[in-house]
């Protein structure tokens, strides 16, 4: 499944909705999407992952890097509706204890 990324809003907050497997070969669109949306984030960036059946460590690294960038600027990244597989990955890596999940 090809990775597709849609930019929208979750309430008043910017939201990236990702569809497809997030892996090393598809990192460029993910990195570009974060780079384009980060200047628009005032408080929170939502990342909808309900249609992500798989995420590898490289994609997880992009997520963590952007989480840390936002945190340093007193902003936050919120994971929205993670798929069962992504939720399991977040739990296994204990990221579910640091990154807000809704």
Tab-separated table of N, CA, C and O in Angstrom:
chain	number	residue	atom	x	y	z
A	1	UNK	N	0.848	-1.183	0.000
A	1	UNK	CA	0.000	0.000	0.000
A	1	UNK	C	0.893	1.244	0.000
A	1	UNK	O	1.785	1.390	0.807
A	2	UNK	N	0.640	2.148	-0.922
A	2	UNK	CA	1.393	3.387	-1.018
A	2	UNK	C	0.999	4.333	0.107
A	2	UNK	O	-0.165	4.442	0.465
A	3	UNK	N	1.990	5.032	0.628
A	3	UNK	CA	1.755	5.981	1.709
A	3	UNK	C	1.111	7.242	1.157
A	3	UNK	O	1.571	7.811	0.172
A	4	UNK	N	0.024	7.674	1.789
A	4	UNK	CA	-0.585	8.955	1.429
A	4	UNK	C	-0.783	9.760	2.711
A	4	UNK	O	-1.056	9.209	3.777
A	5	UNK	N	-0.598	11.066	2.570
A	5	UNK	CA	-0.682	11.959	3.725
A	5	UNK	C	-1.600	13.108	3.380
A	5	UNK	O	-1.411	13.776	2.356
A	6	UNK	N	-2.596	13.320	4.221
A	6	UNK	CA	-3.558	14.405	4.026
A	6	UNK	C	-3.399	15.400	5.176
A	6	UNK	O	-3.333	15.015	6.335
A	7	UNK	N	-3.334	16.664	4.827
A	7	UNK	CA	-3.250	17.722	5.821
A	7	UNK	C	-4.633	18.311	6.043
A	7	UNK	O	-5.332	18.637	5.081
A	8	UNK	N	-5.032	18.426	7.296
A	8	UNK	CA	-6.339	18.996	7.619
A	8	UNK	C	-6.320	19.563	9.028
A	8	UNK	O	-5.272	19.952	9.537
A	9	UNK	N	-7.482	19.579	9.631
A	9	UNK	CA	-7.624	20.092	10.993
A	9	UNK	C	-8.291	19.051	11.878
A	9	UNK	O	-9.131	18.276	11.425
A	10	UNK	N	-7.931	19.078	13.141
A	10	UNK	CA	-8.640	18.339	14.183
A	10	UNK	C	-9.105	19.411	15.153
A	10	UNK	O	-8.314	19.919	15.956
A	11	UNK	N	-10.350	19.815	15.025
A	11	UNK	CA	-10.821	20.997	15.750
A	11	UNK	C	-10.145	22.203	15.133
A	11	UNK	O	-10.265	22.449	13.944
A	12	UNK	N	-9.367	22.919	15.925
A	12	UNK	CA	-8.638	24.085	15.409
A	12	UNK	C	-7.155	23.774	15.183
A	12	UNK	O	-6.404	24.644	14.758
A	13	UNK	N	-6.746	22.556	15.473
A	13	UNK	CA	-5.337	22.178	15.406
A	13	UNK	C	-5.001	21.496	14.077
A	13	UNK	O	-5.793	20.708	13.560
A	14	UNK	N	-3.808	21.752	13.544
A	14	UNK	CA	-3.374	21.055	12.335
A	14	UNK	C	-3.320	19.548	12.583
A	14	UNK	O	-3.001	19.098	13.689
A	15	UNK	N	-3.622	18.794	11.537
A	15	UNK	CA	-3.647	17.339	11.653
A	15	UNK	C	-3.092	16.717	10.375
A	15	UNK	O	-3.494	17.098	9.269
A	16	UNK	N	-2.183	15.763	10.536
A	16	UNK	CA	-1.706	14.953	9.424
A	16	UNK	C	-2.399	13.602	9.527
A	16	UNK	O	-2.284	12.921	10.549
A	17	UNK	N	-3.135	13.231	8.493
A	17	UNK	CA	-3.776	11.918	8.449
A	17	UNK	C	-2.964	11.048	7.503
A	17	UNK	O	-2.808	11.374	6.322
A	18	UNK	N	-2.456	9.953	8.025
A	18	UNK	CA	-1.571	9.094	7.259
A	18	UNK	C	-2.288	7.794	6.935
A	18	UNK	O	-2.958	7.208	7.785
A	19	UNK	N	-2.114	7.368	5.689
A	19	UNK	CA	-2.740	6.124	5.235
A	19	UNK	C	-1.683	5.294	4.525
A	19	UNK	O	-0.993	5.795	3.640
A	20	UNK	N	-1.534	4.057	4.963
A	20	UNK	CA	-0.562	3.160	4.352
A	20	UNK	C	0.553	2.819	5.321
A	20	UNK	O	0.646	3.362	6.417
A	21	UNK	N	1.406	1.911	4.891
A	21	UNK	CA	2.534	1.485	5.720
A	21	UNK	C	3.605	2.557	5.763
A	21	UNK	O	3.962	3.130	4.742
A	22	UNK	N	4.099	2.828	6.953
A	22	UNK	CA	5.173	3.808	7.152
A	22	UNK	C	6.470	3.037	7.328
A	22	UNK	O	6.674	2.398	8.357
A	23	UNK	N	7.312	3.086	6.306
A	23	UNK	CA	8.583	2.389	6.396
A	23	UNK	C	9.688	3.214	5.759
A	23	UNK	O	9.435	4.293	5.220
A	24	UNK	N	10.887	2.719	5.833
A	24	UNK	CA	12.062	3.478	5.413
A	24	UNK	C	11.967	3.973	3.975
A	24	UNK	O	12.362	5.085	3.674
A	25	UNK	N	11.409	3.192	3.086
A	25	UNK	CA	11.376	3.622	1.683
A	25	UNK	C	10.372	4.752	1.433
A	25	UNK	O	10.460	5.432	0.423
A	26	UNK	N	9.457	4.977	2.382
A	26	UNK	CA	8.456	6.040	2.231
A	26	UNK	C	8.695	7.206	3.181
A	26	UNK	O	7.781	7.974	3.449
A	27	UNK	N	9.903	7.353	3.686
A	27	UNK	CA	10.160	8.397	4.674
A	27	UNK	C	10.088	9.806	4.098
A	27	UNK	O	9.658	10.728	4.781
A	28	UNK	N	10.514	9.992	2.857
A	28	UNK	CA	10.582	11.341	2.290
A	28	UNK	C	9.240	12.079	2.353
A	28	UNK	O	9.188	13.222	2.805
A	29	UNK	N	8.115	11.469	1.932
A	29	UNK	CA	6.833	12.185	2.041
A	29	UNK	C	6.464	12.512	3.493
A	29	UNK	O	5.898	13.563	3.769
A	30	UNK	N	6.800	11.621	4.410
A	30	UNK	CA	6.499	11.845	5.821
A	30	UNK	C	7.328	12.999	6.371
A	30	UNK	O	6.807	13.899	7.028
A	31	UNK	N	8.618	12.996	6.064
A	31	UNK	CA	9.505	14.078	6.513
A	31	UNK	C	9.054	15.410	5.916
A	31	UNK	O	8.985	16.428	6.612
A	32	UNK	N	8.718	15.412	4.640
A	32	UNK	CA	8.261	16.630	3.960
A	32	UNK	C	6.962	17.158	4.572
A	32	UNK	O	6.805	18.361	4.791
A	33	UNK	N	6.037	16.245	4.891
A	33	UNK	CA	4.756	16.656	5.487
A	33	UNK	C	4.980	17.330	6.843
A	33	UNK	O	4.367	18.368	7.130
A	34	UNK	N	5.847	16.752	7.659
A	34	UNK	CA	6.158	17.374	8.956
A	34	UNK	C	6.801	18.743	8.745
A	34	UNK	O	6.444	19.715	9.408
A	35	UNK	N	7.753	18.813	7.826
A	35	UNK	CA	8.469	20.071	7.581
A	35	UNK	C	7.511	21.178	7.140
A	35	UNK	O	7.650	22.331	7.538
A	36	UNK	N	6.524	20.831	6.322
A	36	UNK	CA	5.566	21.820	5.822
A	36	UNK	C	4.573	22.269	6.887
A	36	UNK	O	4.146	23.422	6.898
A	37	UNK	N	4.193	21.368	7.785
A	37	UNK	CA	3.137	21.707	8.740
A	37	UNK	C	3.657	22.287	10.054
A	37	UNK	O	2.953	23.050	10.721
A	38	UNK	N	4.884	21.970	10.441
A	38	UNK	CA	5.388	22.431	11.741
A	38	UNK	C	5.313	23.942	11.940
A	38	UNK	O	4.949	24.389	13.030
A	39	UNK	N	5.610	24.779	10.921
A	39	UNK	CA	5.488	26.227	11.152
A	39	UNK	C	4.059	26.690	11.444
A	39	UNK	O	3.853	27.761	11.998
A	40	UNK	N	3.070	25.884	11.110
A	40	UNK	CA	1.667	26.247	11.326
A	40	UNK	C	1.147	25.821	12.696
A	40	UNK	O	0.031	26.159	13.068
A	41	UNK	N	1.949	25.068	13.431
A	41	UNK	CA	1.512	24.534	14.724
A	41	UNK	C	1.746	25.576	15.815
A	41	UNK	O	2.864	25.991	16.056
A	42	UNK	N	0.656	25.988	16.454
A	42	UNK	CA	0.766	26.941	17.561
A	42	UNK	C	0.810	26.237	18.901
A	42	UNK	O	1.511	26.654	19.802
A	43	UNK	N	0.019	25.200	19.049
A	43	UNK	CA	-0.044	24.488	20.326
A	43	UNK	C	0.133	22.978	20.140
A	43	UNK	O	1.003	22.384	20.731
A	44	UNK	N	-0.707	22.380	19.302
A	44	UNK	CA	-0.701	20.924	19.142
A	44	UNK	C	-0.756	20.534	17.676
A	44	UNK	O	-1.426	21.186	16.873
A	45	UNK	N	-0.047	19.454	17.353
A	45	UNK	CA	-0.145	18.824	16.041
A	45	UNK	C	-0.717	17.434	16.260
A	45	UNK	O	-0.198	16.658	17.066
A	46	UNK	N	-1.799	17.139	15.573
A	46	UNK	CA	-2.414	15.821	15.664
A	46	UNK	C	-1.946	14.970	14.497
A	46	UNK	O	-1.820	15.448	13.378
A	47	UNK	N	-1.688	13.713	14.792
A	47	UNK	CA	-1.229	12.750	13.801
A	47	UNK	C	-2.180	11.566	13.821
A	47	UNK	O	-2.172	10.763	14.751
A	48	UNK	N	-3.046	11.496	12.812
A	48	UNK	CA	-4.048	10.424	12.736
A	48	UNK	C	-3.401	9.193	12.093
A	48	UNK	O	-2.935	9.249	10.964
A	49	UNK	N	-3.380	8.095	12.842
A	49	UNK	CA	-2.714	6.875	12.385
A	49	UNK	C	-3.657	5.676	12.325
A	49	UNK	O	-3.224	4.533	12.392
A	50	UNK	N	-4.939	5.935	12.161
A	50	UNK	CA	-5.929	4.850	12.159
A	50	UNK	C	-5.801	3.936	10.943
A	50	UNK	O	-6.208	2.780	10.999
A	51	UNK	N	-5.206	4.444	9.859
A	51	UNK	CA	-5.086	3.638	8.642
A	51	UNK	C	-3.635	3.295	8.316
A	51	UNK	O	-3.248	3.186	7.159
A	52	UNK	N	-2.849	3.130	9.379
A	52	UNK	CA	-1.443	2.726	9.229
A	52	UNK	C	-1.306	1.290	9.740
A	52	UNK	O	-1.287	1.062	10.948
A	53	UNK	N	-1.222	0.315	8.823
A	53	UNK	CA	-1.139	-1.072	9.261
A	53	UNK	C	0.245	-1.492	9.753
A	53	UNK	O	0.386	-2.501	10.430
A	54	UNK	N	1.274	-0.691	9.411
A	54	UNK	CA	2.642	-1.065	9.772
A	54	UNK	C	3.501	0.183	9.868
A	54	UNK	O	3.377	1.106	9.062
A	55	UNK	N	4.381	0.215	10.870
A	55	UNK	CA	5.338	1.309	11.009
A	55	UNK	C	6.658	0.699	11.448
A	55	UNK	O	6.701	-0.031	12.444
A	56	UNK	N	7.738	0.982	10.694
A	56	UNK	CA	9.034	0.436	11.082
A	56	UNK	C	9.803	1.428	11.948
A	56	UNK	O	9.333	2.536	12.229
A	57	UNK	N	11.002	1.039	12.366
A	57	UNK	CA	11.784	1.859	13.286
A	57	UNK	C	12.215	3.180	12.662
A	57	UNK	O	12.335	4.188	13.366
A	58	UNK	N	12.444	3.214	11.347
A	58	UNK	CA	12.834	4.464	10.692
A	58	UNK	C	11.698	5.485	10.761
A	58	UNK	O	11.919	6.659	11.079
A	59	UNK	N	10.487	5.048	10.488
A	59	UNK	CA	9.326	5.941	10.568
A	59	UNK	C	9.071	6.356	12.013
A	59	UNK	O	8.725	7.515	12.287
A	60	UNK	N	9.266	5.434	12.925
A	60	UNK	CA	9.112	5.755	14.347
A	60	UNK	C	10.140	6.817	14.754
A	60	UNK	O	9.829	7.730	15.521
A	61	UNK	N	11.337	6.732	14.192
A	61	UNK	CA	12.362	7.732	14.458
A	61	UNK	C	11.954	9.115	13.987
A	61	UNK	O	12.206	10.114	14.674
A	62	UNK	N	11.293	9.201	12.829
A	62	UNK	CA	10.787	10.485	12.328
A	62	UNK	C	9.751	11.042	13.294
A	62	UNK	O	9.753	12.233	13.615
A	63	UNK	N	8.882	10.169	13.767
A	63	UNK	CA	7.860	10.579	14.733
A	63	UNK	C	8.496	11.124	16.007
A	63	UNK	O	8.129	12.202	16.486
A	64	UNK	N	9.470	10.405	16.552
A	64	UNK	CA	10.128	10.807	17.795
A	64	UNK	C	10.887	12.118	17.610
A	64	UNK	O	10.833	13.006	18.463
A	65	UNK	N	11.561	12.253	16.490
A	65	UNK	CA	12.316	13.480	16.204
A	65	UNK	C	11.396	14.698	16.188
A	65	UNK	O	11.700	15.741	16.779
A	66	UNK	N	10.250	14.569	15.531
A	66	UNK	CA	9.303	15.685	15.469
A	66	UNK	C	8.622	15.920	16.801
A	66	UNK	O	8.341	17.062	17.166
A	67	UNK	N	8.365	14.858	17.555
A	67	UNK	CA	7.827	15.000	18.913
A	67	UNK	C	8.786	15.847	19.751
A	67	UNK	O	8.372	16.791	20.433
A	68	UNK	N	10.082	15.513	19.676
A	68	UNK	CA	11.090	16.250	20.452
A	68	UNK	C	11.220	17.697	19.986
A	68	UNK	O	11.358	18.600	20.816
A	69	UNK	N	11.186	17.929	18.676
A	69	UNK	CA	11.250	19.303	18.152
A	69	UNK	C	10.096	20.140	18.694
A	69	UNK	O	10.289	21.277	19.113
A	70	UNK	N	8.893	19.575	18.654
A	70	UNK	CA	7.725	20.297	19.159
A	70	UNK	C	7.835	20.536	20.662
A	70	UNK	O	7.534	21.626	21.147
A	71	UNK	N	8.280	19.536	21.393
A	71	UNK	CA	8.406	19.646	22.847
A	71	UNK	C	9.372	20.764	23.233
A	71	UNK	O	9.099	21.538	24.151
A	72	UNK	N	10.484	20.874	22.509
A	72	UNK	CA	11.460	21.938	22.786
A	72	UNK	C	10.865	23.332	22.576
A	72	UNK	O	11.348	24.310	23.123
A	73	UNK	N	9.802	23.413	21.773
A	73	UNK	CA	9.160	24.695	21.486
A	73	UNK	C	7.853	24.861	22.280
A	73	UNK	O	6.997	25.667	21.921
A	74	UNK	N	7.711	24.062	23.345
A	74	UNK	CA	6.510	24.097	24.185
A	74	UNK	C	5.233	23.819	23.403
A	74	UNK	O	4.184	24.398	23.682
A	75	UNK	N	5.346	22.953	22.426
A	75	UNK	CA	4.186	22.484	21.665
A	75	UNK	C	4.136	20.971	21.812
A	75	UNK	O	5.017	20.371	22.412
A	76	UNK	N	3.076	20.366	21.307
A	76	UNK	CA	2.970	18.927	21.516
A	76	UNK	C	2.490	18.201	20.269
A	76	UNK	O	1.802	18.770	19.417
A	77	UNK	N	2.859	16.933	20.204
A	77	UNK	CA	2.386	16.022	19.168
A	77	UNK	C	1.420	15.065	19.841
A	77	UNK	O	1.725	14.505	20.895
A	78	UNK	N	0.246	14.897	19.243
A	78	UNK	CA	-0.771	13.993	19.783
A	78	UNK	C	-1.079	12.943	18.723
A	78	UNK	O	-1.381	13.287	17.573
A	79	UNK	N	-0.997	11.684	19.105
A	79	UNK	CA	-1.343	10.590	18.201
A	79	UNK	C	-2.849	10.377	18.305
A	79	UNK	O	-3.388	10.213	19.398
A	80	UNK	N	-3.490	10.371	17.172
A	80	UNK	CA	-4.944	10.268	17.122
A	80	UNK	C	-5.337	8.940	16.484
A	80	UNK	O	-4.893	8.601	15.387
A	81	UNK	N	-6.142	8.178	17.208
A	81	UNK	CA	-6.723	6.938	16.699
A	81	UNK	C	-5.706	5.990	16.060
A	81	UNK	O	-5.851	5.585	14.910
A	82	UNK	N	-4.655	5.610	16.796
A	82	UNK	CA	-3.680	4.692	16.197
A	82	UNK	C	-4.311	3.327	15.900
A	82	UNK	O	-5.169	2.869	16.652
A	83	UNK	N	-3.885	2.717	14.813
A	83	UNK	CA	-4.343	1.363	14.501
A	83	UNK	C	-3.861	0.415	15.599
A	83	UNK	O	-2.977	0.763	16.401
A	84	UNK	N	-4.409	-0.754	15.622
A	84	UNK	CA	-4.032	-1.743	16.634
A	84	UNK	C	-2.530	-2.030	16.562
A	84	UNK	O	-1.854	-2.118	17.591
A	85	UNK	N	-1.994	-2.134	15.358
A	85	UNK	CA	-0.579	-2.443	15.176
A	85	UNK	C	0.307	-1.296	15.660
A	85	UNK	O	1.331	-1.514	16.321
A	86	UNK	N	-0.084	-0.065	15.345
A	86	UNK	CA	0.692	1.101	15.784
A	86	UNK	C	0.589	1.252	17.299
A	86	UNK	O	1.573	1.542	17.973
A	87	UNK	N	-0.584	1.023	17.844
A	87	UNK	CA	-0.749	1.104	19.305
A	87	UNK	C	0.155	0.083	20.000
A	87	UNK	O	0.782	0.385	21.022
A	88	UNK	N	0.250	-1.117	19.427
A	88	UNK	CA	1.121	-2.154	19.992
A	88	UNK	C	2.585	-1.695	19.943
A	88	UNK	O	3.328	-1.867	20.905
A	89	UNK	N	3.008	-1.090	18.829
A	89	UNK	CA	4.374	-0.580	18.700
A	89	UNK	C	4.653	0.518	19.729
A	89	UNK	O	5.698	0.523	20.381
A	90	UNK	N	3.712	1.433	19.882
A	90	UNK	CA	3.877	2.510	20.867
A	90	UNK	C	3.972	1.958	22.285
A	90	UNK	O	4.747	2.446	23.102
A	91	UNK	N	3.212	0.929	22.569
A	91	UNK	CA	3.242	0.302	23.884
A	91	UNK	C	4.561	-0.451	24.099
A	91	UNK	O	5.186	-0.336	25.162
A	92	UNK	N	4.993	-1.200	23.091
A	92	UNK	CA	6.235	-1.968	23.185
A	92	UNK	C	7.434	-1.065	23.432
A	92	UNK	O	8.340	-1.408	24.183
A	93	UNK	N	7.428	0.104	22.814
A	93	UNK	CA	8.544	1.043	22.949
A	93	UNK	C	8.334	2.027	24.111
A	93	UNK	O	9.156	2.898	24.330
A	94	UNK	N	7.231	1.884	24.825
A	94	UNK	CA	6.833	2.748	25.955
A	94	UNK	C	6.598	4.190	25.538
A	94	UNK	O	6.523	5.075	26.392
A	95	UNK	N	6.455	4.451	24.260
A	95	UNK	CA	6.138	5.808	23.802
A	95	UNK	C	4.724	6.220	24.200
A	95	UNK	O	4.431	7.397	24.305
A	96	UNK	N	3.873	5.224	24.432
A	96	UNK	CA	2.518	5.544	24.859
A	96	UNK	C	2.481	6.195	26.241
A	96	UNK	O	1.495	6.787	26.632
A	97	UNK	N	3.601	6.134	26.959
A	97	UNK	CA	3.686	6.776	28.273
A	97	UNK	C	4.149	8.230	28.155
A	97	UNK	O	4.025	8.993	29.108
A	98	UNK	N	4.679	8.623	26.992
A	98	UNK	CA	5.209	9.967	26.805
A	98	UNK	C	4.377	10.777	25.827
A	98	UNK	O	4.106	11.947	26.070
A	99	UNK	N	3.998	10.151	24.725
A	99	UNK	CA	3.249	10.836	23.669
A	99	UNK	C	1.756	10.679	23.953
A	99	UNK	O	1.273	9.553	24.111
A	100	UNK	N	1.013	11.790	24.016
A	100	UNK	CA	-0.435	11.685	24.234
A	100	UNK	C	-1.113	10.923	23.085
A	100	UNK	O	-0.780	11.123	21.921
A	101	UNK	N	-2.047	10.052	23.459
A	101	UNK	CA	-2.806	9.273	22.470
A	101	UNK	C	-4.288	9.506	22.747
A	101	UNK	O	-4.745	9.392	23.871
A	102	UNK	N	-5.005	9.854	21.695
A	102	UNK	CA	-6.459	10.057	21.824
A	102	UNK	C	-7.191	9.142	20.860
A	102	UNK	O	-6.698	8.769	19.841
